[in-house]
PDB file of C-alpha atoms in Angstrom:
ATOM      1  CA  MET A   1      93.634 131.132 148.023  1.00  0.00           C
ATOM      2  CA  LYS A   2      97.064 129.710 148.592  1.00  0.00           C
ATOM      3  CA  PRO A   3      97.267 126.308 150.355  1.00  0.00           C
ATOM      4  CA  ASN A   4      99.331 127.773 153.194  1.00  0.00           C
ATOM      5  CA  ILE A   5      96.450 130.033 154.202  1.00  0.00           C
ATOM      6  CA  PHE A   6      94.077 127.063 154.535  1.00  0.00           C
ATOM      7  CA  MET A   7      96.726 125.144 156.483  1.00  0.00           C
ATOM      8  CA  ARG A   8      97.030 128.030 158.930  1.00  0.00           C
ATOM      9  CA  ILE A   9      93.258 127.898 159.370  1.00  0.00           C
ATOM     10  CA  ALA A  10      93.460 124.125 159.991  1.00  0.00           C
ATOM     11  CA  LYS A  11      96.141 124.771 162.628  1.00  0.00           C
ATOM     12  CA  THR A  12      93.857 127.297 164.325  1.00  0.00           C
ATOM     13  CA  ILE A  13      90.964 124.799 164.252  1.00  0.00           C
ATOM     14  CA  ALA A  14      93.272 122.192 165.843  1.00  0.00           C
ATOM     15  CA  SER A  15      93.652 124.417 168.903  1.00  0.00           C
ATOM     16  CA  ALA A  16      89.993 123.687 169.776  1.00  0.00           C
ATOM     17  CA  SER A  17      90.878 120.030 170.449  1.00  0.00           C
ATOM     18  CA  TYR A  18      91.088 118.810 174.043  1.00  0.00           C
ATOM     19  CA  CYS A  19      93.536 116.059 173.071  1.00  0.00           C
ATOM     20  CA  LYS A  20      96.860 116.258 174.883  1.00  0.00           C
ATOM     21  CA  ARG A  21      98.989 113.983 172.659  1.00  0.00           C
ATOM     22  CA  ALA A  22      98.314 115.875 169.438  1.00  0.00           C
ATOM     23  CA  GLN A  23      95.835 118.519 168.416  1.00  0.00           C
ATOM     24  CA  VAL A  24      94.803 117.911 164.817  1.00  0.00           C
ATOM     25  CA  GLY A  25      92.693 120.196 162.644  1.00  0.00           C
ATOM     26  CA  ALA A  26      91.094 119.671 159.256  1.00  0.00           C
ATOM     27  CA  ILE A  27      89.094 121.761 156.826  1.00  0.00           C
ATOM     28  CA  LEU A  28      87.275 120.815 153.646  1.00  0.00           C
ATOM     29  CA  VAL A  29      87.420 123.345 150.832  1.00  0.00           C
ATOM     30  CA  LYS A  30      85.359 123.341 147.651  1.00  0.00           C
ATOM     31  CA  ASP A  31      85.354 126.012 144.983  1.00  0.00           C
ATOM     32  CA  GLY A  32      87.552 128.181 147.211  1.00  0.00           C
ATOM     33  CA  ASN A  33      85.104 128.044 150.134  1.00  0.00           C
ATOM     34  CA  ILE A  34      85.411 126.241 153.456  1.00  0.00           C
ATOM     35  CA  ILE A  35      82.516 123.792 153.615  1.00  0.00           C
ATOM     36  CA  ALA A  36      83.374 121.992 156.872  1.00  0.00           C
ATOM     37  CA  ILE A  37      85.862 121.994 159.730  1.00  0.00           C
ATOM     38  CA  GLY A  38      86.896 119.320 162.187  1.00  0.00           C
ATOM     39  CA  TYR A  39      89.334 118.609 164.969  1.00  0.00           C
ATOM     40  CA  ASN A  40      90.165 115.453 166.871  1.00  0.00           C
ATOM     41  CA  GLY A  41      88.070 114.800 169.933  1.00  0.00           C
ATOM     42  CA  THR A  42      85.246 112.848 171.471  1.00  0.00           C
ATOM     43  CA  PRO A  43      81.818 112.490 169.847  1.00  0.00           C
ATOM     44  CA  LYS A  44      79.268 115.235 170.387  1.00  0.00           C
ATOM     45  CA  GLY A  45      77.896 115.243 173.932  1.00  0.00           C
ATOM     46  CA  TRP A  46      80.652 113.038 175.391  1.00  0.00           C
ATOM     47  CA  GLU A  47      83.241 114.053 177.971  1.00  0.00           C
ATOM     48  CA  ASN A  48      86.116 116.020 176.443  1.00  0.00           C
ATOM     49  CA  ILE A  49      88.851 113.725 177.717  1.00  0.00           C
ATOM     50  CA  CYS A  50      90.754 112.084 174.871  1.00  0.00           C
ATOM     51  CA  GLU A  51      93.378 110.044 176.734  1.00  0.00           C
ATOM     52  CA  ASP A  52      93.111 107.422 179.435  1.00  0.00           C
ATOM     53  CA  ASP A  53      95.123 107.516 182.679  1.00  0.00           C
ATOM     54  CA  SER A  54      98.152 105.985 180.934  1.00  0.00           C
ATOM     55  CA  GLY A  55      98.126 108.657 178.214  1.00  0.00           C
ATOM     56  CA  LYS A  56      96.779 106.375 175.480  1.00  0.00           C
ATOM     57  CA  THR A  57      94.148 107.832 173.154  1.00  0.00           C
ATOM     58  CA  LYS A  58      90.700 106.461 173.949  1.00  0.00           C
ATOM     59  CA  GLU A  59      89.194 104.180 171.314  1.00  0.00           C
ATOM     60  CA  TYR A  60      86.180 106.404 170.663  1.00  0.00           C
ATOM     61  CA  VAL A  61      88.117 109.604 169.874  1.00  0.00           C
ATOM     62  CA  MET A  62      87.301 110.804 166.369  1.00  0.00           C
ATOM     63  CA  HIS A  63      89.982 112.073 164.021  1.00  0.00           C
ATOM     64  CA  ALA A  64      89.829 115.589 162.609  1.00  0.00           C
ATOM     65  CA  GLU A  65      89.245 114.343 159.052  1.00  0.00           C
ATOM     66  CA  SER A  66      86.306 112.142 160.040  1.00  0.00           C
ATOM     67  CA  ASN A  67      84.785 114.982 162.058  1.00  0.00           C
ATOM     68  CA  ALA A  68      85.030 117.367 159.086  1.00  0.00           C
ATOM     69  CA  ILE A  69      83.519 114.751 156.750  1.00  0.00           C
ATOM     70  CA  ALA A  70      80.684 114.033 159.205  1.00  0.00           C
ATOM     71  CA  LYS A  71      79.914 117.738 159.608  1.00  0.00           C
ATOM     72  CA  CYS A  72      79.892 118.154 155.840  1.00  0.00           C
ATOM     73  CA  ALA A  73      77.425 115.273 155.453  1.00  0.00           C
ATOM     74  CA  ALA A  74      75.239 116.537 158.313  1.00  0.00           C
ATOM     75  CA  SER A  75      74.963 119.935 156.635  1.00  0.00           C
ATOM     76  CA  GLY A  76      73.856 118.369 153.353  1.00  0.00           C
ATOM     77  CA  GLN A  77      76.973 119.528 151.509  1.00  0.00           C
ATOM     78  CA  SER A  78      78.756 117.295 149.040  1.00  0.00           C
ATOM     79  CA  SER A  79      82.468 116.749 149.522  1.00  0.00           C
ATOM     80  CA  HIS A  80      82.817 115.337 146.014  1.00  0.00           C
ATOM     81  CA  GLY A  81      85.670 117.200 144.329  1.00  0.00           C
ATOM     82  CA  ALA A  82      86.732 118.927 147.559  1.00  0.00           C
ATOM     83  CA  THR A  83      90.233 119.443 148.906  1.00  0.00           C
ATOM     84  CA  LEU A  84      91.147 118.468 152.464  1.00  0.00           C
ATOM     85  CA  TYR A  85      93.696 120.441 154.489  1.00  0.00           C
ATOM     86  CA  VAL A  86      94.832 118.618 157.608  1.00  0.00           C
ATOM     87  CA  THR A  87      97.623 119.362 160.061  1.00  0.00           C
ATOM     88  CA  HIS A  88      98.715 115.675 160.155  1.00  0.00           C
ATOM     89  CA  SER A  89      98.629 113.108 157.350  1.00  0.00           C
ATOM     90  CA  PRO A  90      95.570 110.824 157.410  1.00  0.00           C
ATOM     91  CA  CYS A  91      95.559 107.366 158.958  1.00  0.00           C
ATOM     92  CA  ALA A  92      94.304 104.332 157.000  1.00  0.00           C
ATOM     93  CA  GLN A  93      90.739 104.601 158.355  1.00  0.00           C
ATOM     94  CA  CYS A  94      90.442 108.281 157.446  1.00  0.00           C
ATOM     95  CA  ALA A  95      91.992 107.585 154.032  1.00  0.00           C
ATOM     96  CA  LYS A  96      89.138 105.195 153.269  1.00  0.00           C
ATOM     97  CA  LEU A  97      86.583 107.849 154.245  1.00  0.00           C
ATOM     98  CA  ILE A  98      88.368 110.417 152.071  1.00  0.00           C
ATOM     99  CA  ILE A  99      88.160 108.094 149.064  1.00  0.00           C
ATOM    100  CA  GLN A 100      84.488 107.233 149.679  1.00  0.00           C
ATOM    101  CA  CYS A 101      83.563 110.927 149.915  1.00  0.00           C
ATOM    102  CA  GLY A 102      85.133 111.842 146.593  1.00  0.00           C
ATOM    103  CA  ILE A 103      87.752 114.174 148.056  1.00  0.00           C
ATOM    104  CA  GLU A 104      90.280 114.748 145.279  1.00  0.00           C
ATOM    105  CA  LYS A 105      93.291 116.267 147.007  1.00  0.00           C
ATOM    106  CA  VAL A 106      94.828 116.239 150.477  1.00  0.00           C
ATOM    107  CA  TYR A 107      97.322 118.767 151.778  1.00  0.00           C
ATOM    108  CA  TYR A 108      98.939 117.809 155.072  1.00  0.00           C
ATOM    109  CA  GLY A 109     101.579 119.234 157.366  1.00  0.00           C
ATOM    110  CA  ILE A 110     103.099 116.723 159.762  1.00  0.00           C
ATOM    111  CA  ALA A 111     103.601 113.167 158.514  1.00  0.00           C
ATOM    112  CA  TYR A 112     101.765 110.665 160.719  1.00  0.00           C
ATOM    113  CA  ARG A 113     103.967 107.883 162.108  1.00  0.00           C
ATOM    114  CA  ASP A 114     102.167 105.289 159.956  1.00  0.00           C
ATOM    115  CA  PHE A 115     102.225 105.956 156.210  1.00  0.00           C
ATOM    116  CA  ALA A 116      99.447 103.456 155.391  1.00  0.00           C
ATOM    117  CA  GLY A 117      96.893 106.230 154.916  1.00  0.00           C
ATOM    118  CA  LEU A 118      99.029 108.023 152.355  1.00  0.00           C
ATOM    119  CA  SER A 119      99.688 104.726 150.552  1.00  0.00           C
ATOM    120  CA  ILE A 120      95.959 103.987 150.350  1.00  0.00           C
ATOM    121  CA  LEU A 121      95.199 107.466 149.027  1.00  0.00           C
ATOM    122  CA  ASP A 122      97.968 107.239 146.449  1.00  0.00           C
ATOM    123  CA  ALA A 123      96.792 103.807 145.270  1.00  0.00           C
ATOM    124  CA  HIS A 124      93.313 105.217 144.687  1.00  0.00           C
ATOM    125  CA  GLY A 125      94.334 108.351 142.811  1.00  0.00           C
ATOM    126  CA  VAL A 126      93.855 110.913 145.569  1.00  0.00           C
ATOM    127  CA  GLU A 127      96.582 113.510 145.175  1.00  0.00           C
ATOM    128  CA  CYS A 128      98.505 114.152 148.394  1.00  0.00           C
ATOM    129  CA  GLU A 129     101.010 116.897 149.086  1.00  0.00           C
ATOM    130  CA  GLN A 130     102.948 117.681 152.214  1.00  0.00           C
ATOM    131  CA  LEU A 131     103.307 121.384 152.911  1.00  0.00           C
ATOM    132  CA  VAL A 132     106.607 121.694 154.691  1.00  0.00           C
ATOM    133  CA  ASP A 133     106.914 125.466 154.548  1.00  0.00           C
ATOM    134  CA  TRP A 134     103.616 126.571 156.069  1.00  0.00           C
ATOM    135  CA  GLU A 135     103.826 128.815 159.083  1.00  0.00           C
ATOM    136  CA  LEU A 136     102.835 127.879 162.632  1.00  0.00           C
ATOM    137  CA  ILE A 137     103.614 124.173 162.200  1.00  0.00           C
ATOM    138  CA  GLY A 138     105.739 123.848 165.330  1.00  0.00           C
ATOM    139  CA  GLY A 139     104.870 122.392 168.658  1.00  0.00           C
ATOM    140  CA  GLN A 140     103.454 118.997 167.732  1.00  0.00           C
TER     141      GLN A 140
END
């Protein structure tokens, strides 16, 4: 499948997030099949409120990439050699998880305000590509 199709799916997954600042979606693809999905939000069983009263993201909110990786691990699937599609570029913490899991390529839509994650991925040989022409990117 073309990368833009998977990015549209990631955008749809993002809409499940309760976060007000930014809804982020991620999918892991291996051998042309989606093996895990994730969106930013609170851990399983917690209240679905991502921001505090001042609008700041709560410390315990999980990023879409880490949720997808956790779901992949919980299902017993291997992410080694997988490709990650994420609506926003990964932060530094998620970049480290991506490297540890053996994910080989990351497609992202919106560039995150801090480029440290992309720098870490690049330094460790994980191919990253911004998709600037994918549909449905607007609004965030």
